[in-house]
PDB file of C-alpha atoms in Angstrom:
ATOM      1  CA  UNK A   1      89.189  88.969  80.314  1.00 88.00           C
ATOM      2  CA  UNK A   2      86.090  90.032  82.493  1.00 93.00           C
ATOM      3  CA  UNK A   3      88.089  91.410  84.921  1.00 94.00           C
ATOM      4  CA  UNK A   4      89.224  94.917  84.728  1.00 90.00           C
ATOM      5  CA  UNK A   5      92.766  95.844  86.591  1.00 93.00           C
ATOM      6  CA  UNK A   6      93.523  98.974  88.038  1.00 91.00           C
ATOM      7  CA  UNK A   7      97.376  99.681  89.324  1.00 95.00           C
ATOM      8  CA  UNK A   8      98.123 102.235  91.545  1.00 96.00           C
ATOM      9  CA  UNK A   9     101.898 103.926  92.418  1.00 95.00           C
ATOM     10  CA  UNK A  10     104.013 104.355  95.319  1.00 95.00           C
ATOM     11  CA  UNK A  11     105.525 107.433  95.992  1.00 95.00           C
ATOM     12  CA  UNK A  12     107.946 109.403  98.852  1.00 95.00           C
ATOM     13  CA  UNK A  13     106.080 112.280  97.649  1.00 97.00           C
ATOM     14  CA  UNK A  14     102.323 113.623  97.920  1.00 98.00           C
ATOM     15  CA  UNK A  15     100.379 111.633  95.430  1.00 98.00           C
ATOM     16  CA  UNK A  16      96.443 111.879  95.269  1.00 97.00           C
ATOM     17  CA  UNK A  17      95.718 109.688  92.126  1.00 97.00           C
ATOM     18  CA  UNK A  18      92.365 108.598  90.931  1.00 97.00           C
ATOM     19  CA  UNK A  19      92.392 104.769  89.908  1.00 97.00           C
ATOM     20  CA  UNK A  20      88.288 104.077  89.521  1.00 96.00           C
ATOM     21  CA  UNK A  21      85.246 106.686  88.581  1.00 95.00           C
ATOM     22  CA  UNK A  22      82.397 104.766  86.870  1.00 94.00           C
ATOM     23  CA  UNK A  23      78.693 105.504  87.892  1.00 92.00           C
ATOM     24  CA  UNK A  24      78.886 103.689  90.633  1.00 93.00           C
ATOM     25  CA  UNK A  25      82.350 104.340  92.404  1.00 95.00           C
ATOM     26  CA  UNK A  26      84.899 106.566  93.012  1.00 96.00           C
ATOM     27  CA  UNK A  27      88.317 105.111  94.066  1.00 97.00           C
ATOM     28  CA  UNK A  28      91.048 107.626  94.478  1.00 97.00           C
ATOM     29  CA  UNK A  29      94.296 106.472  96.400  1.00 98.00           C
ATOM     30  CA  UNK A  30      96.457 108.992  98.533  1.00 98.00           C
ATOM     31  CA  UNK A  31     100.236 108.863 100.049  1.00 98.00           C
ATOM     32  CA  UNK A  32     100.746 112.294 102.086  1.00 98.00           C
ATOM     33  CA  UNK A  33     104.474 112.560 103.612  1.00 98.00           C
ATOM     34  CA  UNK A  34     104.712 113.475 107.442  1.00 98.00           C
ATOM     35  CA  UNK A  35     103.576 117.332 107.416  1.00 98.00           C
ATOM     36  CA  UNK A  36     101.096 116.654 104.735  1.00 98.00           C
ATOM     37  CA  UNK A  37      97.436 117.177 104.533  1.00 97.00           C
ATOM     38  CA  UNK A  38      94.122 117.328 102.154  1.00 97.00           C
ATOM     39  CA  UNK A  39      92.500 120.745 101.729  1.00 94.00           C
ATOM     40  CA  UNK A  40      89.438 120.938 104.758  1.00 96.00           C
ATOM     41  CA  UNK A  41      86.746 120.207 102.271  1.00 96.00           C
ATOM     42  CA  UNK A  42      82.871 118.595 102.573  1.00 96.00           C
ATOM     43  CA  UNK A  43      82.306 115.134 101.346  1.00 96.00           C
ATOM     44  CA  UNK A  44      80.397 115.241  98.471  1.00 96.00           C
ATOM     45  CA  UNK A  45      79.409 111.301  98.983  1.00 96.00           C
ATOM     46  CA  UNK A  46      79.857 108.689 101.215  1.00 97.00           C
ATOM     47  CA  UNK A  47      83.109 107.915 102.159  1.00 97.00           C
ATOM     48  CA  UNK A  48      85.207 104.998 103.699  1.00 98.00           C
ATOM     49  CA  UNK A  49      88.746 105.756 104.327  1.00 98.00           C
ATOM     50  CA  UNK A  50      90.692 103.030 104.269  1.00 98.00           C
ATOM     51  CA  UNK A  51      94.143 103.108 105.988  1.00 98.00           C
ATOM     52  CA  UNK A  52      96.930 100.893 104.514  1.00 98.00           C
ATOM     53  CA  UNK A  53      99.847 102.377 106.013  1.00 98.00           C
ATOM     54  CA  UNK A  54     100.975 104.985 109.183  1.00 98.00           C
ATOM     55  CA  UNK A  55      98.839 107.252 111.229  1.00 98.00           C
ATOM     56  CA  UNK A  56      95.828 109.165 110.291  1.00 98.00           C
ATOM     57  CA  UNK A  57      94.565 112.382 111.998  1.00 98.00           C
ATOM     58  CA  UNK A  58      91.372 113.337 110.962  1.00 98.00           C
ATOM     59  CA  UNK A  59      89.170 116.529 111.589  1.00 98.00           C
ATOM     60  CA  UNK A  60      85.416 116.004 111.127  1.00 98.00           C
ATOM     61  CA  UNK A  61      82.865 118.997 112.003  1.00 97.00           C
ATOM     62  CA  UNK A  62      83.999 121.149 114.456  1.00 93.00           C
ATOM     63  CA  UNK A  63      84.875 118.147 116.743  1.00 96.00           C
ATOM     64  CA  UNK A  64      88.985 117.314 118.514  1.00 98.00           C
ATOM     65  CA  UNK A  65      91.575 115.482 116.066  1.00 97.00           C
ATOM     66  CA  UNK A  66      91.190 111.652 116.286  1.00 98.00           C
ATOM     67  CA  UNK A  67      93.946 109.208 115.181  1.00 98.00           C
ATOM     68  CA  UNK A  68      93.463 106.434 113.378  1.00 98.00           C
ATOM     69  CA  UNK A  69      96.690 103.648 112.488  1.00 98.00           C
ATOM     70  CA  UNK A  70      96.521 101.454 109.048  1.00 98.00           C
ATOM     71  CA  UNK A  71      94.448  98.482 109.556  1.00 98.00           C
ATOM     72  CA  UNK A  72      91.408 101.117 110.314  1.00 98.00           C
ATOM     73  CA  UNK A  73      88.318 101.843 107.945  1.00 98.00           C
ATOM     74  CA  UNK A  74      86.184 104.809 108.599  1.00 98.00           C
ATOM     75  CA  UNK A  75      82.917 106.139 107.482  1.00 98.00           C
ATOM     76  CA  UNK A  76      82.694 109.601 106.955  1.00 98.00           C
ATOM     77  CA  UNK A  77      78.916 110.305 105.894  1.00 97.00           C
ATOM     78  CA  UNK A  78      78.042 112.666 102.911  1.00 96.00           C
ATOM     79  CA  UNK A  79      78.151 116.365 103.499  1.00 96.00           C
ATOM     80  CA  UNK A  80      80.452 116.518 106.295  1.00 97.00           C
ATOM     81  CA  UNK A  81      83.707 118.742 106.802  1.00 97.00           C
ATOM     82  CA  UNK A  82      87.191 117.063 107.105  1.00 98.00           C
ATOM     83  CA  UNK A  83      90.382 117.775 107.306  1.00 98.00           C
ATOM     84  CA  UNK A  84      92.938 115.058 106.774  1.00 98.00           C
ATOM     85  CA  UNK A  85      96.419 114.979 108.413  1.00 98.00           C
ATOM     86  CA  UNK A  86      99.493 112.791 108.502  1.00 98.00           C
ATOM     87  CA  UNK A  87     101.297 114.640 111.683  1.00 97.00           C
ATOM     88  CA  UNK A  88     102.551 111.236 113.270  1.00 95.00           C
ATOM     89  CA  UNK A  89     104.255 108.884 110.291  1.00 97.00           C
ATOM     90  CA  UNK A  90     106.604 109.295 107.770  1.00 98.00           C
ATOM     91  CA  UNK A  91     103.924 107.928 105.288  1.00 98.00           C
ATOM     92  CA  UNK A  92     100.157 107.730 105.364  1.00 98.00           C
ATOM     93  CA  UNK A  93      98.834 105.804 102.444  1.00 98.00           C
ATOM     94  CA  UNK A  94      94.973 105.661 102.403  1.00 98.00           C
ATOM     95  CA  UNK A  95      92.074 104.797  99.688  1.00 98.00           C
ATOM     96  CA  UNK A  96      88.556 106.226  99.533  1.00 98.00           C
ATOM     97  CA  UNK A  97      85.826 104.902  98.608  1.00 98.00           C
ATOM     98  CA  UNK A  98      83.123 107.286  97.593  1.00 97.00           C
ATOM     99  CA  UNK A  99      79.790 105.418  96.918  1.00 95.00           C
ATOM    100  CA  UNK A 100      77.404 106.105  95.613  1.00 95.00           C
ATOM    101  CA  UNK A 101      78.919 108.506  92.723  1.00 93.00           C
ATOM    102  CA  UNK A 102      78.924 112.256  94.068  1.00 93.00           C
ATOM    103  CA  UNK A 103      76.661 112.813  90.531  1.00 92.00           C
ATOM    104  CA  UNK A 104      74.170 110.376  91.566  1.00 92.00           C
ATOM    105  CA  UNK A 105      73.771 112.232  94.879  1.00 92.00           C
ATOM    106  CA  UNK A 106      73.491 115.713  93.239  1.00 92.00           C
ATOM    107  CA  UNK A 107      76.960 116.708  93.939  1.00 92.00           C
ATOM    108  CA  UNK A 108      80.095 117.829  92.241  1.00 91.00           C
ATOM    109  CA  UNK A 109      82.479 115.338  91.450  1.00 88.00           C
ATOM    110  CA  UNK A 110      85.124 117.222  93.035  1.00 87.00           C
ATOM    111  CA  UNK A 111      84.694 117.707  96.941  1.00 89.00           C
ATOM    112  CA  UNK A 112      84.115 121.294  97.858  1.00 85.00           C
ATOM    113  CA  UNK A 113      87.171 123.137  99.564  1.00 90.00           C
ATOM    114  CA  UNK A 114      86.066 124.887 102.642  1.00 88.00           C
TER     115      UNK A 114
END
């Protein structure tokens, strides 16, 4: 098998699971219930957000909340503050993408609460 599979869960609860992290690539997959949100933290790569189900609100900088529904892929660029927020659907269920590996741009694998 070349192929290598990676499953991820559902959940009616907050999940934040982590289903790739190779040198390259780190995949985690999120489900935050309406009221839920990720920690304001700094992205410690590149990051696509990629929005598979229900409404996003996201805080980047110091700029207003934007909304963003599933179907929707954003690009969040390294080093930049973020709060995510599901305020508007019973479930958001995202993935990100962080390439290139935090490591391989000098930073912690971890993003960095704020």
């Amino acid at each position: 098998m070349i192929e290598k599979v990676q499953n991820f869960n559902k959940s009616d609860k907050k999940l934040v699971e982590m289903l790739v992290n190779t040198d390259d690539i780190q995949i985690r997959h999120i489900m935050l219930p309406k009221g839920e949100f990720m920690p304001k933290h700094i992205s410690n790569s590149n990051v696509n957000l990629v929005i598979v189900g229900g409404e996003m609100e996201i805080i980047l900088e110091d700029q207003n909340p934007a909304n963003y529904e599933k179907g929707t892929i954003l690009g969040i660029p390294f080093n930049t503050k973020m709060l995510i927020k599901n305020e508007n659907s019973e479930m958001l269920e995202f993935f990100v993408l962080k390439a290139p590996h935090p490591k391989k741009l000098g930073a912690p694998e971890e993003a960095i609460k704020c």
